[in-house]
Tab-separated table of C-alpha atoms in Angstrom:
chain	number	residue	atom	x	y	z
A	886	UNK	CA	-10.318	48.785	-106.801
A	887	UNK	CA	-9.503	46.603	-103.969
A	888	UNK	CA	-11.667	45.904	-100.888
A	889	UNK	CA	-10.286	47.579	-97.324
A	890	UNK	CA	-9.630	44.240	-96.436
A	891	UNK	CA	-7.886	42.326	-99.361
A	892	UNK	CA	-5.199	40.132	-98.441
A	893	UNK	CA	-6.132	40.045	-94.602
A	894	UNK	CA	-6.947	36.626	-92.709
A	895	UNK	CA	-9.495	37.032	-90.064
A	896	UNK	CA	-10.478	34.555	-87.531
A	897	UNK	CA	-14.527	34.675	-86.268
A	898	UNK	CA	-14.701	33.538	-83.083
A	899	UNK	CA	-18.385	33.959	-82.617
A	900	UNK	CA	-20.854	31.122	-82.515
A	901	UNK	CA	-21.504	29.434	-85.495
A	902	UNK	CA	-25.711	30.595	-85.426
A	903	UNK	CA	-24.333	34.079	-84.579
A	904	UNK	CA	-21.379	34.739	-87.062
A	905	UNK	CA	-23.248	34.343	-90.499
A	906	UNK	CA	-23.609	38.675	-90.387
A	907	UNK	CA	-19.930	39.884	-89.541
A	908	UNK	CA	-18.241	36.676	-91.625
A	909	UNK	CA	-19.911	38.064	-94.726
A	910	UNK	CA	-19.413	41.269	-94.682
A	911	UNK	CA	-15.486	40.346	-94.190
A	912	UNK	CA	-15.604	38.386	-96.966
A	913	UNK	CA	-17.157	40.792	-99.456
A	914	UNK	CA	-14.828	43.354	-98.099
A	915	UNK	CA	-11.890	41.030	-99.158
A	916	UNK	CA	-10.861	38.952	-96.113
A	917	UNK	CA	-10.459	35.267	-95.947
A	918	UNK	CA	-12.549	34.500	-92.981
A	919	UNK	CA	-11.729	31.721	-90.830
A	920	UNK	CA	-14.657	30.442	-88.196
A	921	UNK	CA	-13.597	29.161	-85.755
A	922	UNK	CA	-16.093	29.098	-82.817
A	923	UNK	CA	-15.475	29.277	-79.104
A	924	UNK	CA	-18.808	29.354	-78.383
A	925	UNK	CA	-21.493	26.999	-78.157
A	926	UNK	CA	-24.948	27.996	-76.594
A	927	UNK	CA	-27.055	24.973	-74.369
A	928	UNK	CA	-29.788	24.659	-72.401
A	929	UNK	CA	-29.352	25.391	-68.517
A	930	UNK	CA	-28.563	21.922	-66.386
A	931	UNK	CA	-32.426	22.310	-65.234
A	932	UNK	CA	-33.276	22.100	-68.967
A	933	UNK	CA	-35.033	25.430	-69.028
A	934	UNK	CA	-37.130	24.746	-66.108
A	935	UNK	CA	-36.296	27.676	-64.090
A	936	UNK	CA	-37.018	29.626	-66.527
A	937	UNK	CA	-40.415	28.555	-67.572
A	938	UNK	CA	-41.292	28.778	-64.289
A	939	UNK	CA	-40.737	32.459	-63.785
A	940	UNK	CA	-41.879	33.208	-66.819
A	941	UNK	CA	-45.881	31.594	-65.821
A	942	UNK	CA	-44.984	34.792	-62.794
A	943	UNK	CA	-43.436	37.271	-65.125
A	944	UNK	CA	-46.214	39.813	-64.417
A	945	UNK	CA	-45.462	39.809	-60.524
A	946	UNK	CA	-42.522	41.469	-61.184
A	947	UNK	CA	-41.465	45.097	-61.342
A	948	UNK	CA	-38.624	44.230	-63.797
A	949	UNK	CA	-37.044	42.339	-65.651
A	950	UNK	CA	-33.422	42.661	-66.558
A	951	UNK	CA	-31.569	41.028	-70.022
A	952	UNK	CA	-28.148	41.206	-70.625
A	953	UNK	CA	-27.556	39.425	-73.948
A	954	UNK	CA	-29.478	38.655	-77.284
A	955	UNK	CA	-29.148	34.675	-76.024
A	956	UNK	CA	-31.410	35.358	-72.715
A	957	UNK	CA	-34.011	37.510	-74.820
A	958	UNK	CA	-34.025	35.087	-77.524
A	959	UNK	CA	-34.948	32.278	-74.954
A	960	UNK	CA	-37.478	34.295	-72.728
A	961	UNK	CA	-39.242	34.535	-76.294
A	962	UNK	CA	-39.203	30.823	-76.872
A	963	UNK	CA	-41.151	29.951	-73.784
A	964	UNK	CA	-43.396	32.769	-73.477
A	965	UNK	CA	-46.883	31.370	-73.999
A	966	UNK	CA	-49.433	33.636	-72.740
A	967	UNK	CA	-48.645	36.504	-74.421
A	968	UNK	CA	-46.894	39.482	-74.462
A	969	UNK	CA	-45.914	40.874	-70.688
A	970	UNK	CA	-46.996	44.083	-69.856
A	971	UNK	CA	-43.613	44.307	-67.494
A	972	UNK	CA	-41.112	47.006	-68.394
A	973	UNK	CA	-37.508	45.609	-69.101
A	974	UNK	CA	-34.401	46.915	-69.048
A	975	UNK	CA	-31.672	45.475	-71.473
A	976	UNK	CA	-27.950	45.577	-72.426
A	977	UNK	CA	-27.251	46.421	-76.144
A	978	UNK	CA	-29.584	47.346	-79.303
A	979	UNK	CA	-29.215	43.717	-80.407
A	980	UNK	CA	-30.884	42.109	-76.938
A	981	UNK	CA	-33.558	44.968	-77.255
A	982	UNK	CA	-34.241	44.020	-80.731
A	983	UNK	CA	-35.269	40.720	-79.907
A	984	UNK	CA	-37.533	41.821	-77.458
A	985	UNK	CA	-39.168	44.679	-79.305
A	986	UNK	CA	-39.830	42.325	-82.136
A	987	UNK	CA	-41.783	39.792	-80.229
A	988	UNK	CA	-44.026	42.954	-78.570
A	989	UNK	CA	-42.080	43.564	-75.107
A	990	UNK	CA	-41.990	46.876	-73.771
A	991	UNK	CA	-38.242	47.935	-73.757
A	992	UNK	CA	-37.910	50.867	-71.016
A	993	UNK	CA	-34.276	51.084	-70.327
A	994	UNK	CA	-30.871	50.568	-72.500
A	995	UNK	CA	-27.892	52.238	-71.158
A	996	UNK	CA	-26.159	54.464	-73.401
A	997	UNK	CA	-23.012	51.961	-73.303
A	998	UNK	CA	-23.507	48.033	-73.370
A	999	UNK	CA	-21.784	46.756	-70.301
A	1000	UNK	CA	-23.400	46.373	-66.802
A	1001	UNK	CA	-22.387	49.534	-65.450
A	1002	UNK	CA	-23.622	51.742	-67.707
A	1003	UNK	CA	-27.389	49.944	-67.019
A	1004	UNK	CA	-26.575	49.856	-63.817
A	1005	UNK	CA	-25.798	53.778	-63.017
A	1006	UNK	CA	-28.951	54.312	-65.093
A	1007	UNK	CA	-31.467	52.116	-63.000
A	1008	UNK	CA	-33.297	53.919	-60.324
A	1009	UNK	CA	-33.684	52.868	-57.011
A	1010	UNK	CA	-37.175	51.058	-56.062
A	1011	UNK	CA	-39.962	52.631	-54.532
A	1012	UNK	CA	-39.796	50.266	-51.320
A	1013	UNK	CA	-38.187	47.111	-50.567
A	1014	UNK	CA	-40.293	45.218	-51.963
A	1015	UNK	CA	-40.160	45.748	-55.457
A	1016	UNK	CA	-38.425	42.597	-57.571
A	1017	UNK	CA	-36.019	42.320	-60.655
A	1018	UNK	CA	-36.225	39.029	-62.494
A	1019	UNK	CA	-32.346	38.761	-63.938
A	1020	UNK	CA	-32.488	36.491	-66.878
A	1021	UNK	CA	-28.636	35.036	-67.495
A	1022	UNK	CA	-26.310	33.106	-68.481
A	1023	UNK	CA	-25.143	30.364	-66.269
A	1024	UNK	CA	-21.847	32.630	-65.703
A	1025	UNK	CA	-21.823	36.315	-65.590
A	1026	UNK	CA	-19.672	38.677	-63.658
A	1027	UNK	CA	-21.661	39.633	-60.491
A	1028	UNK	CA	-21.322	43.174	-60.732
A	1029	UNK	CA	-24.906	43.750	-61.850
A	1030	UNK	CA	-27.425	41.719	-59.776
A	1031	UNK	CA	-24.814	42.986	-56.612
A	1032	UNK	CA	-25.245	46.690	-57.582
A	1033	UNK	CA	-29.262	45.985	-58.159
A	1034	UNK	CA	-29.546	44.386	-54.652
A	1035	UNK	CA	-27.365	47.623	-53.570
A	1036	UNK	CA	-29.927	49.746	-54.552
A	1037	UNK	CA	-32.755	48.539	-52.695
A	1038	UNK	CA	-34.433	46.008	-55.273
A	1039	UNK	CA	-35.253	42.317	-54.734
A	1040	UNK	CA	-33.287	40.445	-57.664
A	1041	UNK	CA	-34.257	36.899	-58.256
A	1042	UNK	CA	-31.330	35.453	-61.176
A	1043	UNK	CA	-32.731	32.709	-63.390
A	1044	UNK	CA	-30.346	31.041	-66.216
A	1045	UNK	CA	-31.361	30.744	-69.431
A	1046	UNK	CA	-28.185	29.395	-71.084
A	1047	UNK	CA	-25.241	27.612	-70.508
A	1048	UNK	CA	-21.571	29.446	-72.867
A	1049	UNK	CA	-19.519	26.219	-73.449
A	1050	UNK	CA	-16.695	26.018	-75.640
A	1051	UNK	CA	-17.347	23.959	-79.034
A	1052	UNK	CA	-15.319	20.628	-80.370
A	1053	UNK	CA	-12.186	22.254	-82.389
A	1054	UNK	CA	-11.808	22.475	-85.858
A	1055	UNK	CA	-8.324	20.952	-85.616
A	1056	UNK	CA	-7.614	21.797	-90.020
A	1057	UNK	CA	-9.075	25.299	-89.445
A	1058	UNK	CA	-7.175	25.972	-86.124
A	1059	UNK	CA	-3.972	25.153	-88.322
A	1060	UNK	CA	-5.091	27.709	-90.536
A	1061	UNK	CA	-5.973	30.132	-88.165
A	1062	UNK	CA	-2.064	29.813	-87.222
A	1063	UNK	CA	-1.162	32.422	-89.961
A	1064	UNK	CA	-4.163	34.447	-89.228
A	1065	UNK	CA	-3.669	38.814	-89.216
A	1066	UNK	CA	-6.263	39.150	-86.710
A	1067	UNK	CA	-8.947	37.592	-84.496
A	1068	UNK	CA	-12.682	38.720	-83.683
A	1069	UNK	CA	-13.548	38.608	-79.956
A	1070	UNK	CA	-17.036	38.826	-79.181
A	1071	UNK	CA	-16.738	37.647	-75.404
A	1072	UNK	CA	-14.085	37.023	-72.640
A	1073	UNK	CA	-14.691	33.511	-72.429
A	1074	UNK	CA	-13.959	33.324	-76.476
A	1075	UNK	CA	-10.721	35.099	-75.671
A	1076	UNK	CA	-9.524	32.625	-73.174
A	1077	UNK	CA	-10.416	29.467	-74.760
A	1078	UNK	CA	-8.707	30.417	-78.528
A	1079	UNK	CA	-6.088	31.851	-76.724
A	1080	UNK	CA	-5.410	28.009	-74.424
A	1081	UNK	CA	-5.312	26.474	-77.359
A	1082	UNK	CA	-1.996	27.989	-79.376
A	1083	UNK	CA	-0.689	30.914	-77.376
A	1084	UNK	CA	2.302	30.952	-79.446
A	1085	UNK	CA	0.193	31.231	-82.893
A	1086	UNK	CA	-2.199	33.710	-81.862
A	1087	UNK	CA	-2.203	36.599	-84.031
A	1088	UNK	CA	-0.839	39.945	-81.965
A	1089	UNK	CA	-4.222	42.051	-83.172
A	1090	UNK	CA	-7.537	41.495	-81.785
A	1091	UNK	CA	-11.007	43.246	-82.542
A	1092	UNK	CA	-13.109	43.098	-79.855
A	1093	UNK	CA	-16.661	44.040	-79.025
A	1094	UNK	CA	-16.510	45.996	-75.798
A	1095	UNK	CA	-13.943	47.511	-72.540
A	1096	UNK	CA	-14.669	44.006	-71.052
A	1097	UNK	CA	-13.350	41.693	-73.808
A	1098	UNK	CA	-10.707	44.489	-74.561
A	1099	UNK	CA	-9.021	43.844	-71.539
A	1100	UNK	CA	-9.340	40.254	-71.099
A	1101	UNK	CA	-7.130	40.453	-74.321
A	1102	UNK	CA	-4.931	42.884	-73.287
A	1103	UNK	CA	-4.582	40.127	-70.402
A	1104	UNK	CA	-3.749	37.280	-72.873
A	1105	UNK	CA	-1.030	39.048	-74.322
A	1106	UNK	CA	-2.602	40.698	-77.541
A	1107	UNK	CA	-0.727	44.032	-78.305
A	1108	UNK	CA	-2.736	45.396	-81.217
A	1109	UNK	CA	-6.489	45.787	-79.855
A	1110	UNK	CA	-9.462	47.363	-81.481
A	1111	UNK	CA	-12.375	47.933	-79.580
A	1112	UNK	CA	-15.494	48.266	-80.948
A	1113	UNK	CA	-17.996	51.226	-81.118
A	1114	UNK	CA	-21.287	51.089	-80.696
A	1115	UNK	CA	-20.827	47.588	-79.011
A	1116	UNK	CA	-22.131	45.073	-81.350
A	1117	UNK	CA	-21.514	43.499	-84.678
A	1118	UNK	CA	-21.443	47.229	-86.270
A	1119	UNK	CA	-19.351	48.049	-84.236
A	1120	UNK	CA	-16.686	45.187	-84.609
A	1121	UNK	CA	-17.214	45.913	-87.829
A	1122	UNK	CA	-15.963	49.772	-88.094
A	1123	UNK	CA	-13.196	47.795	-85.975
A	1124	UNK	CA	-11.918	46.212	-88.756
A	1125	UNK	CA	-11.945	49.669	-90.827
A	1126	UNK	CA	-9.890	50.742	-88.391
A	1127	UNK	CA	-7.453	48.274	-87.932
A	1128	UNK	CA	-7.449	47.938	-91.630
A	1129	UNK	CA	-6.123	51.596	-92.568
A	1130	UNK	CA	-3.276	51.395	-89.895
């Protein structure tokens, strides 16, 4: 009996430390998987040093605000005297994870993973001057820490981590020419596979949430699956999806 995804060639646009999950299960469900990463995670241009900083404060805060597994996973790596007792508030299962395993208190994750949905949940503060520590990445829409300071609260944005786009795999991005369908896990992925061979780019795209959805839809992609929950479950009922149609 043949896997839902036999004959099918899939390109992973994740980062390489992040793909490992969703590239195997394509690949034992039949798909020759094609990495091909548009995203490379760095250090901030301080180096980290704006984060360390608030960190050595993190208590003086009311909040503090994630929005990716990336930011939680470096809050964890320079936390040094212990676990906070501050309540966070985080985008997605998969940045809450992080947290929860390394003892934070997790208080708040909207029922969708996008900043609206966390911020139509968050209540307003109790006076004006309560503060949010925002931990980023250097570039994020600015929908969230606007709506925050909209509600009343003090939001002080630190970046944790700098999204740049990878050296090409010039033999795989030849192969990826022929591909059925590409994995989207972010808008910036979107834009820089699709600058590099508009004309090759396959016509489906799986993508993790509304946000990358529609930067595809932008790019010119016809066939979009969106995924549901948003996260690497999700992208991967996606492919179900997309695979029985």
């Amino acid at each position: 009996m043949n896997s839902f995804l036999s004959g099918r060639t899939v390109v992973v646009t994740r980062a390489t430390e992040q793909a490992g999950t969703l590239s195997e299960y394509l690949t034992r469900e039949g798909a020759t998987v094609i990495e091909l990463p548009m995203v490379e995670i760095q250090d901030p241009e301080d180096g980290g040093a704006a984060l360390e900083k608030a960190v050595h404060d993190l208590e003086n805060y009311d909040w503090v605000v994630v929005t990716s597994p990336n930011a939680a996973s470096r809050l964890i790596d320079v936390l040094d005297e212990g676990v906070p007792s501050v309540p966070f508030a985080v985008i997605g299962t998969q940045t809450a994870e992080v947290l929860v395993k390394a003892g934070c208190q997790v208080n708040l994750i909207p029922k969708k993973a996008v900043g609206e949905s966390l911020l139509s949940e968050f209540a307003s503060p109790n006076n004006d001057e309560e503060r949010i520590l925002f931990i980023r990445a250097e570039k994020v829409r600015p929908l969230l820490a606007n709506g925050l300071r909209n509600l009343g609260w003090r939001v002080e944005e630190v970046i944790a981590y700098r999204n740049v786009q990878p050296q090409v795999d010039e033999e795989k991005l030849k192969q990826a020419q022929n591909a059925d369908a590409v994995i989207f896990a972010s808008t910036s992925a979107v834009e820089r596979y699709t600058a590099l061979d508009k004309e090759s780019t396959p016509k489906t795209a799986l993508c993790i949430g509304p946000i990358t959805a529609k930067a595809a839809s932008k790019n010119g992609y016809k066939d979009i699956y969106q995924a549901d929950p948003y996260s690497v479950e999700g992208l991967i009922l996606a492919a179900r999806e997309w695979a029985a149609n």
